[in-house]
PDB file of C-alpha atoms in Angstrom:
ATOM      1  CA  GLN U 695       6.838  16.684   2.305  1.00  0.00           C
ATOM      2  CA  LYS U 696       8.249  13.188   2.549  1.00  0.00           C
ATOM      3  CA  GLU U 697       8.700  11.622  -0.878  1.00  0.00           C
ATOM      4  CA  VAL U 698       9.449   8.217  -2.300  1.00  0.00           C
ATOM      5  CA  GLU U 699      10.615   8.107  -5.905  1.00  0.00           C
ATOM      6  CA  GLN U 700      10.506   5.203  -8.330  1.00  0.00           C
ATOM      7  CA  ASN U 701      10.979   4.938 -12.074  1.00  0.00           C
ATOM      8  CA  SER U 702       7.564   4.115 -13.515  1.00  0.00           C
ATOM      9  CA  GLY U 703       9.005   1.825 -16.188  1.00  0.00           C
ATOM     10  CA  PRO U 704       8.103  -0.453 -17.722  1.00  0.00           C
ATOM     11  CA  LEU U 705      11.258  -2.376 -16.960  1.00  0.00           C
ATOM     12  CA  SER U 706      11.449  -5.211 -19.460  1.00  0.00           C
ATOM     13  CA  VAL U 707      13.714  -8.197 -18.806  1.00  0.00           C
ATOM     14  CA  PRO U 708      13.944 -11.650 -20.420  1.00  0.00           C
ATOM     15  CA  GLU U 709      12.905 -14.718 -18.492  1.00  0.00           C
ATOM     16  CA  GLY U 710      15.734 -15.969 -16.279  1.00  0.00           C
ATOM     17  CA  ALA U 711      17.436 -12.575 -15.985  1.00  0.00           C
ATOM     18  CA  ILE U 712      17.904 -10.460 -12.869  1.00  0.00           C
ATOM     19  CA  ALA U 713      15.433  -7.607 -12.501  1.00  0.00           C
ATOM     20  CA  SER U 714      16.668  -4.614 -10.523  1.00  0.00           C
ATOM     21  CA  LEU U 715      14.102  -2.211  -9.112  1.00  0.00           C
ATOM     22  CA  ASN U 716      15.181   1.015  -7.445  1.00  0.00           C
ATOM     23  CA  CYS U 717      13.707   3.493  -4.996  1.00  0.00           C
ATOM     24  CA  THR U 718      14.939   6.683  -3.348  1.00  0.00           C
ATOM     25  CA  TYR U 719      13.416   8.470  -0.388  1.00  0.00           C
ATOM     26  CA  SER U 720      13.695  11.986   0.952  1.00  0.00           C
ATOM     27  CA  ASP U 721      13.363  11.594   4.730  1.00  0.00           C
ATOM     28  CA  ARG U 722      16.692  10.723   6.358  1.00  0.00           C
ATOM     29  CA  GLY U 723      14.804   9.692   9.478  1.00  0.00           C
ATOM     30  CA  SER U 724      13.075   6.811   7.703  1.00  0.00           C
ATOM     31  CA  GLN U 725      13.582   3.550   9.530  1.00  0.00           C
ATOM     32  CA  SER U 726      11.602   0.844   7.755  1.00  0.00           C
ATOM     33  CA  PHE U 727      11.427  -0.025   4.080  1.00  0.00           C
ATOM     34  CA  PHE U 728       9.020  -2.288   2.265  1.00  0.00           C
ATOM     35  CA  TRP U 729       8.501  -3.770  -1.160  1.00  0.00           C
ATOM     36  CA  TYR U 730       5.012  -4.689  -2.305  1.00  0.00           C
ATOM     37  CA  ARG U 731       3.964  -6.440  -5.490  1.00  0.00           C
ATOM     38  CA  GLN U 732       0.673  -5.502  -7.116  1.00  0.00           C
ATOM     39  CA  TYR U 733      -0.824  -7.470  -9.968  1.00  0.00           C
ATOM     40  CA  SER U 734      -3.277  -5.660 -12.198  1.00  0.00           C
ATOM     41  CA  GLY U 735      -6.675  -5.484 -10.529  1.00  0.00           C
ATOM     42  CA  LYS U 736      -5.368  -6.839  -7.230  1.00  0.00           C
ATOM     43  CA  SER U 737      -4.313  -5.312  -3.938  1.00  0.00           C
ATOM     44  CA  PRO U 738      -0.659  -4.911  -2.894  1.00  0.00           C
ATOM     45  CA  GLU U 739       1.080  -7.968  -1.512  1.00  0.00           C
ATOM     46  CA  LEU U 740       4.038  -7.618   0.848  1.00  0.00           C
ATOM     47  CA  ILE U 741       7.207  -9.183  -0.556  1.00  0.00           C
ATOM     48  CA  MET U 742       9.948  -8.013   1.757  1.00  0.00           C
ATOM     49  CA  PHE U 743      10.853  -5.525   4.435  1.00  0.00           C
ATOM     50  CA  ILE U 744      14.274  -4.298   5.501  1.00  0.00           C
ATOM     51  CA  TYR U 745      15.399  -2.170   8.414  1.00  0.00           C
ATOM     52  CA  SER U 746      19.209  -2.340   8.405  1.00  0.00           C
ATOM     53  CA  ASN U 747      21.835  -1.295   5.905  1.00  0.00           C
ATOM     54  CA  GLY U 748      22.967  -4.087   3.639  1.00  0.00           C
ATOM     55  CA  ASP U 749      21.246  -6.976   1.922  1.00  0.00           C
ATOM     56  CA  LYS U 750      18.357  -9.179   2.951  1.00  0.00           C
ATOM     57  CA  GLU U 751      17.587 -12.287   0.928  1.00  0.00           C
ATOM     58  CA  ASP U 752      14.388 -14.300   0.721  1.00  0.00           C
ATOM     59  CA  GLY U 753      14.301 -16.909  -1.996  1.00  0.00           C
ATOM     60  CA  ARG U 754      14.683 -15.226  -5.383  1.00  0.00           C
ATOM     61  CA  PHE U 755      14.294 -11.777  -3.837  1.00  0.00           C
ATOM     62  CA  THR U 756      17.010  -9.583  -2.334  1.00  0.00           C
ATOM     63  CA  ALA U 757      16.359  -6.200  -0.784  1.00  0.00           C
ATOM     64  CA  GLN U 758      19.268  -3.797  -0.507  1.00  0.00           C
ATOM     65  CA  LEU U 759      19.318  -0.732   1.729  1.00  0.00           C
ATOM     66  CA  ASN U 760      21.801   2.135   1.783  1.00  0.00           C
ATOM     67  CA  LYS U 761      20.669   4.754   4.285  1.00  0.00           C
ATOM     68  CA  ALA U 762      23.592   7.084   3.566  1.00  0.00           C
ATOM     69  CA  SER U 763      22.475   7.315  -0.063  1.00  0.00           C
ATOM     70  CA  GLN U 764      18.758   7.092   0.862  1.00  0.00           C
ATOM     71  CA  TYR U 765      18.362   4.274  -1.580  1.00  0.00           C
ATOM     72  CA  VAL U 766      16.613   0.928  -1.426  1.00  0.00           C
ATOM     73  CA  SER U 767      16.443  -1.654  -4.179  1.00  0.00           C
ATOM     74  CA  LEU U 768      14.854  -4.998  -4.935  1.00  0.00           C
ATOM     75  CA  LEU U 769      16.603  -7.648  -7.001  1.00  0.00           C
ATOM     76  CA  ILE U 770      14.617 -10.504  -8.486  1.00  0.00           C
ATOM     77  CA  ARG U 771      16.786 -13.402  -9.633  1.00  0.00           C
ATOM     78  CA  ASP U 772      15.717 -15.889 -12.289  1.00  0.00           C
ATOM     79  CA  SER U 773      12.807 -13.654 -13.284  1.00  0.00           C
ATOM     80  CA  GLN U 774       9.649 -15.449 -14.359  1.00  0.00           C
ATOM     81  CA  PRO U 775       6.714 -14.187 -16.459  1.00  0.00           C
ATOM     82  CA  SER U 776       4.633 -14.520 -13.290  1.00  0.00           C
ATOM     83  CA  ASP U 777       6.784 -11.788 -11.744  1.00  0.00           C
ATOM     84  CA  SER U 778       5.297  -9.297 -14.203  1.00  0.00           C
ATOM     85  CA  ALA U 779       3.540  -6.770 -11.971  1.00  0.00           C
ATOM     86  CA  THR U 780       3.926  -3.316 -10.478  1.00  0.00           C
ATOM     87  CA  TYR U 781       6.384  -3.142  -7.592  1.00  0.00           C
ATOM     88  CA  LEU U 782       5.715  -0.528  -4.947  1.00  0.00           C
ATOM     89  CA  CYS U 783       8.362   0.807  -2.600  1.00  0.00           C
ATOM     90  CA  ALA U 784       7.084   2.074   0.763  1.00  0.00           C
ATOM     91  CA  VAL U 785       8.837   3.868   3.582  1.00  0.00           C
ATOM     92  CA  ASN U 786       7.947   4.400   7.218  1.00  0.00           C
ATOM     93  CA  GLY U 787       9.637   7.318   8.906  1.00  0.00           C
ATOM     94  CA  ASP U 788       7.960   7.782  12.264  1.00  0.00           C
ATOM     95  CA  SER U 789       6.375   5.874  15.098  1.00  0.00           C
ATOM     96  CA  SER U 790       2.839   5.989  13.746  1.00  0.00           C
ATOM     97  CA  TYR U 791       3.340   3.079  11.340  1.00  0.00           C
ATOM     98  CA  LYS U 792       2.264   5.276   8.432  1.00  0.00           C
ATOM     99  CA  LEU U 793       3.602   4.207   5.044  1.00  0.00           C
ATOM    100  CA  ILE U 794       4.502   6.520   2.203  1.00  0.00           C
ATOM    101  CA  PHE U 795       4.359   4.788  -1.159  1.00  0.00           C
ATOM    102  CA  GLY U 796       6.257   5.439  -4.337  1.00  0.00           C
ATOM    103  CA  SER U 797       4.407   5.511  -7.638  1.00  0.00           C
ATOM    104  CA  GLY U 798       5.564   1.994  -8.485  1.00  0.00           C
ATOM    105  CA  THR U 799       7.676   0.400 -11.218  1.00  0.00           C
ATOM    106  CA  ARG U 800       5.992  -1.826 -13.756  1.00  0.00           C
ATOM    107  CA  LEU U 801       8.032  -4.959 -14.482  1.00  0.00           C
ATOM    108  CA  LEU U 802       7.542  -7.039 -17.630  1.00  0.00           C
ATOM    109  CA  VAL U 803       9.285 -10.401 -17.841  1.00  0.00           C
ATOM    110  CA  ARG U 804       9.402 -11.617 -21.447  1.00  0.00           C
ATOM    111  CA  PRO U 805       9.116 -15.397 -22.003  1.00  0.00           C
TER     112      PRO U 805
ATOM    113  CA  SER H 736      -0.049 -12.280   8.678  1.00  0.00           C
ATOM    114  CA  ALA H 737      -3.614 -11.129   9.235  1.00  0.00           C
ATOM    115  CA  VAL H 738      -6.295 -12.022   6.709  1.00  0.00           C
ATOM    116  CA  ILE H 739      -8.380  -9.022   5.742  1.00  0.00           C
ATOM    117  CA  SER H 740     -11.730  -8.925   3.994  1.00  0.00           C
ATOM    118  CA  GLN H 741     -13.621  -5.975   2.603  1.00  0.00           C
ATOM    119  CA  LYS H 742     -17.222  -5.448   1.603  1.00  0.00           C
ATOM    120  CA  PRO H 743     -18.404  -4.591  -0.949  1.00  0.00           C
ATOM    121  CA  SER H 744     -15.767  -5.684  -3.449  1.00  0.00           C
ATOM    122  CA  ARG H 745     -17.105  -3.214  -5.976  1.00  0.00           C
ATOM    123  CA  ASP H 746     -19.994  -0.816  -6.428  1.00  0.00           C
ATOM    124  CA  ILE H 747     -21.418   1.671  -8.887  1.00  0.00           C
ATOM    125  CA  CYS H 748     -22.985   4.665  -7.202  1.00  0.00           C
ATOM    126  CA  GLN H 749     -24.811   7.795  -8.184  1.00  0.00           C
ATOM    127  CA  ARG H 750     -23.427  11.258  -7.619  1.00  0.00           C
ATOM    128  CA  GLY H 751     -24.452  12.737  -4.258  1.00  0.00           C
ATOM    129  CA  THR H 752     -24.948   9.435  -2.480  1.00  0.00           C
ATOM    130  CA  SER H 753     -22.771   7.819   0.196  1.00  0.00           C
ATOM    131  CA  LEU H 754     -21.170   4.386   0.438  1.00  0.00           C
ATOM    132  CA  THR H 755     -19.888   2.623   3.537  1.00  0.00           C
ATOM    133  CA  ILE H 756     -17.047   0.150   3.102  1.00  0.00           C
ATOM    134  CA  GLN H 757     -16.433  -2.493   5.729  1.00  0.00           C
ATOM    135  CA  CYS H 758     -13.069  -3.977   6.668  1.00  0.00           C
ATOM    136  CA  GLN H 759     -12.774  -7.110   8.808  1.00  0.00           C
ATOM    137  CA  VAL H 760      -9.519  -8.570  10.126  1.00  0.00           C
ATOM    138  CA  ASP H 761      -9.326 -12.174  11.319  1.00  0.00           C
ATOM    139  CA  SER H 762      -7.309 -11.257  14.422  1.00  0.00           C
ATOM    140  CA  GLN H 763      -6.950  -8.322  16.764  1.00  0.00           C
ATOM    141  CA  VAL H 764      -4.592  -5.711  15.343  1.00  0.00           C
ATOM    142  CA  THR H 765      -3.215  -2.509  16.744  1.00  0.00           C
ATOM    143  CA  MET H 766      -3.329  -0.398  13.623  1.00  0.00           C
ATOM    144  CA  MET H 767      -5.819  -0.144  10.788  1.00  0.00           C
ATOM    145  CA  PHE H 768      -5.484   2.212   7.864  1.00  0.00           C
ATOM    146  CA  TRP H 769      -7.532   3.357   4.896  1.00  0.00           C
ATOM    147  CA  TYR H 770      -5.916   4.129   1.526  1.00  0.00           C
ATOM    148  CA  ARG H 771      -7.135   5.326  -1.832  1.00  0.00           C
ATOM    149  CA  GLN H 772      -5.645   4.245  -5.141  1.00  0.00           C
ATOM    150  CA  GLN H 773      -6.881   6.266  -8.070  1.00  0.00           C
ATOM    151  CA  PRO H 774      -6.644   4.774 -11.569  1.00  0.00           C
ATOM    152  CA  GLY H 775      -3.022   4.320 -12.613  1.00  0.00           C
ATOM    153  CA  GLN H 776      -1.763   5.879  -9.395  1.00  0.00           C
ATOM    154  CA  SER H 777      -0.059   4.693  -6.258  1.00  0.00           C
ATOM    155  CA  LEU H 778      -1.570   4.440  -2.806  1.00  0.00           C
ATOM    156  CA  THR H 779      -2.453   7.526  -0.784  1.00  0.00           C
ATOM    157  CA  LEU H 780      -3.170   7.235   2.919  1.00  0.00           C
ATOM    158  CA  ILE H 781      -6.560   8.677   3.858  1.00  0.00           C
ATOM    159  CA  ALA H 782      -6.492   8.104   7.602  1.00  0.00           C
ATOM    160  CA  THR H 783      -5.468   5.923  10.502  1.00  0.00           C
ATOM    161  CA  ALA H 784      -8.451   4.280  12.166  1.00  0.00           C
ATOM    162  CA  ASN H 785      -8.000   4.467  15.920  1.00  0.00           C
ATOM    163  CA  GLN H 786      -9.859   2.082  18.184  1.00  0.00           C
ATOM    164  CA  GLY H 787     -12.018   3.981  20.641  1.00  0.00           C
ATOM    165  CA  SER H 788     -11.165   7.439  19.374  1.00  0.00           C
ATOM    166  CA  GLU H 789     -11.480   9.634  16.313  1.00  0.00           C
ATOM    167  CA  ALA H 790      -9.530   8.708  13.207  1.00  0.00           C
ATOM    168  CA  THR H 791      -6.365  10.616  12.313  1.00  0.00           C
ATOM    169  CA  TYR H 792      -6.708  12.121   8.844  1.00  0.00           C
ATOM    170  CA  GLU H 793      -3.948  12.969   6.389  1.00  0.00           C
ATOM    171  CA  SER H 794      -3.627  16.315   4.702  1.00  0.00           C
ATOM    172  CA  GLY H 795      -6.316  16.750   2.076  1.00  0.00           C
ATOM    173  CA  PHE H 796      -8.805  14.374   3.702  1.00  0.00           C
ATOM    174  CA  VAL H 797     -11.518  15.449   6.130  1.00  0.00           C
ATOM    175  CA  ILE H 798     -13.885  13.663   8.455  1.00  0.00           C
ATOM    176  CA  ASP H 799     -17.015  15.113   6.873  1.00  0.00           C
ATOM    177  CA  LYS H 800     -16.106  13.553   3.532  1.00  0.00           C
ATOM    178  CA  PHE H 801     -14.592  10.296   4.821  1.00  0.00           C
ATOM    179  CA  PRO H 802     -16.036   9.429   8.228  1.00  0.00           C
ATOM    180  CA  ILE H 803     -14.361   6.388   9.770  1.00  0.00           C
ATOM    181  CA  SER H 804     -15.403   4.118  12.581  1.00  0.00           C
ATOM    182  CA  ARG H 805     -13.371   1.554  14.501  1.00  0.00           C
ATOM    183  CA  PRO H 806     -15.528   0.002  17.210  1.00  0.00           C
ATOM    184  CA  ASN H 807     -13.073  -2.788  18.077  1.00  0.00           C
ATOM    185  CA  LEU H 808      -9.651  -4.248  17.227  1.00  0.00           C
ATOM    186  CA  THR H 809     -10.853  -6.294  14.253  1.00  0.00           C
ATOM    187  CA  PHE H 810     -13.290  -4.053  12.371  1.00  0.00           C
ATOM    188  CA  SER H 811     -13.436  -0.638  10.709  1.00  0.00           C
ATOM    189  CA  THR H 812     -15.646   1.204   8.261  1.00  0.00           C
ATOM    190  CA  LEU H 813     -14.946   4.019   5.822  1.00  0.00           C
ATOM    191  CA  THR H 814     -17.799   6.063   4.403  1.00  0.00           C
ATOM    192  CA  VAL H 815     -17.375   8.034   1.198  1.00  0.00           C
ATOM    193  CA  SER H 816     -19.935  10.834   1.526  1.00  0.00           C
ATOM    194  CA  ASN H 817     -21.682  12.975  -1.045  1.00  0.00           C
ATOM    195  CA  MET H 818     -19.820  11.218  -3.830  1.00  0.00           C
ATOM    196  CA  SER H 819     -18.703  12.776  -7.088  1.00  0.00           C
ATOM    197  CA  PRO H 820     -17.059  11.124 -10.118  1.00  0.00           C
ATOM    198  CA  GLU H 821     -13.667  12.231  -8.708  1.00  0.00           C
ATOM    199  CA  ASP H 822     -14.193   9.745  -5.870  1.00  0.00           C
ATOM    200  CA  SER H 823     -14.038   6.849  -8.331  1.00  0.00           C
ATOM    201  CA  SER H 824     -11.132   4.848  -7.035  1.00  0.00           C
ATOM    202  CA  ILE H 825     -10.030   1.705  -5.269  1.00  0.00           C
ATOM    203  CA  TYR H 826     -10.328   1.960  -1.501  1.00  0.00           C
ATOM    204  CA  LEU H 827      -8.065  -0.324   0.494  1.00  0.00           C
ATOM    205  CA  CYS H 828      -7.848  -1.058   4.165  1.00  0.00           C
ATOM    206  CA  SER H 829      -4.735  -2.428   5.791  1.00  0.00           C
ATOM    207  CA  SER H 830      -3.678  -3.648   9.177  1.00  0.00           C
ATOM    208  CA  GLY H 831      -0.352  -3.150  10.915  1.00  0.00           C
ATOM    209  CA  ASP H 832       1.357  -5.570  13.259  1.00  0.00           C
ATOM    210  CA  SER H 833       4.122  -5.253  15.802  1.00  0.00           C
ATOM    211  CA  GLN H 834       6.801  -5.392  13.092  1.00  0.00           C
ATOM    212  CA  GLU H 835       5.328  -2.325  11.429  1.00  0.00           C
ATOM    213  CA  THR H 836       4.459  -4.341   8.342  1.00  0.00           C
ATOM    214  CA  GLN H 837       1.078  -3.714   6.756  1.00  0.00           C
ATOM    215  CA  TYR H 838      -1.130  -6.181   4.974  1.00  0.00           C
ATOM    216  CA  PHE H 839      -3.870  -5.117   2.619  1.00  0.00           C
ATOM    217  CA  GLY H 840      -7.410  -6.202   2.050  1.00  0.00           C
ATOM    218  CA  PRO H 841      -8.634  -7.016  -1.463  1.00  0.00           C
ATOM    219  CA  GLY H 842      -9.954  -3.497  -2.014  1.00  0.00           C
ATOM    220  CA  THR H 843     -13.289  -1.942  -2.938  1.00  0.00           C
ATOM    221  CA  ARG H 844     -13.616  -0.705  -6.503  1.00  0.00           C
ATOM    222  CA  LEU H 845     -15.909   2.302  -6.593  1.00  0.00           C
ATOM    223  CA  LEU H 846     -17.321   3.937  -9.701  1.00  0.00           C
ATOM    224  CA  VAL H 847     -19.347   7.108  -9.268  1.00  0.00           C
ATOM    225  CA  LEU H 848     -21.575   8.150 -12.147  1.00  0.00           C
TER     226      LEU H 848
END
């Protein structure tokens, strides 16, 4: 059973701080890794995807992947109250494009 | 990214009835998927909707309960059959592109009484 683990939170950070969200996965064959943001009552919105070890930056967001440790993280710099949401980590391990989602981490950014 | 719409956006249904949810994508896509998100939970994949052939169901989901159609590359339906209160959930469709990324529709919020 392939699993994706996330701390449910809530992770509370002050406005302007860096929020660090973490995710581990069980399948060493996983190739593609995704972060989605989900506001309450809304559907998931893709923020970033990463395929290779290392960092990938997009604006205030940085995804970090370490395949040896089976660990992927999302850093949000200069956190804003509008970043308050649940962040879902998803992993794709085979050629069928199927995604396995973690349970999500709830982020609260305090003004 | 593809723009996805779903109908209905929400519904309240009686136990024992069936509801068909429609998913429309604004461009042709290879992959379409159906997920369920129960209250306070993460997303669980129900099935992959295959164009021109039977859907591929995940463990715990069966065709008799969740029949799926995909008549072309832009449209799919999911039917929730013989509903019970345990089927109350958000049902989401998504589409996959060549980069393996998936984009989600707005979801259908179902309450079964």
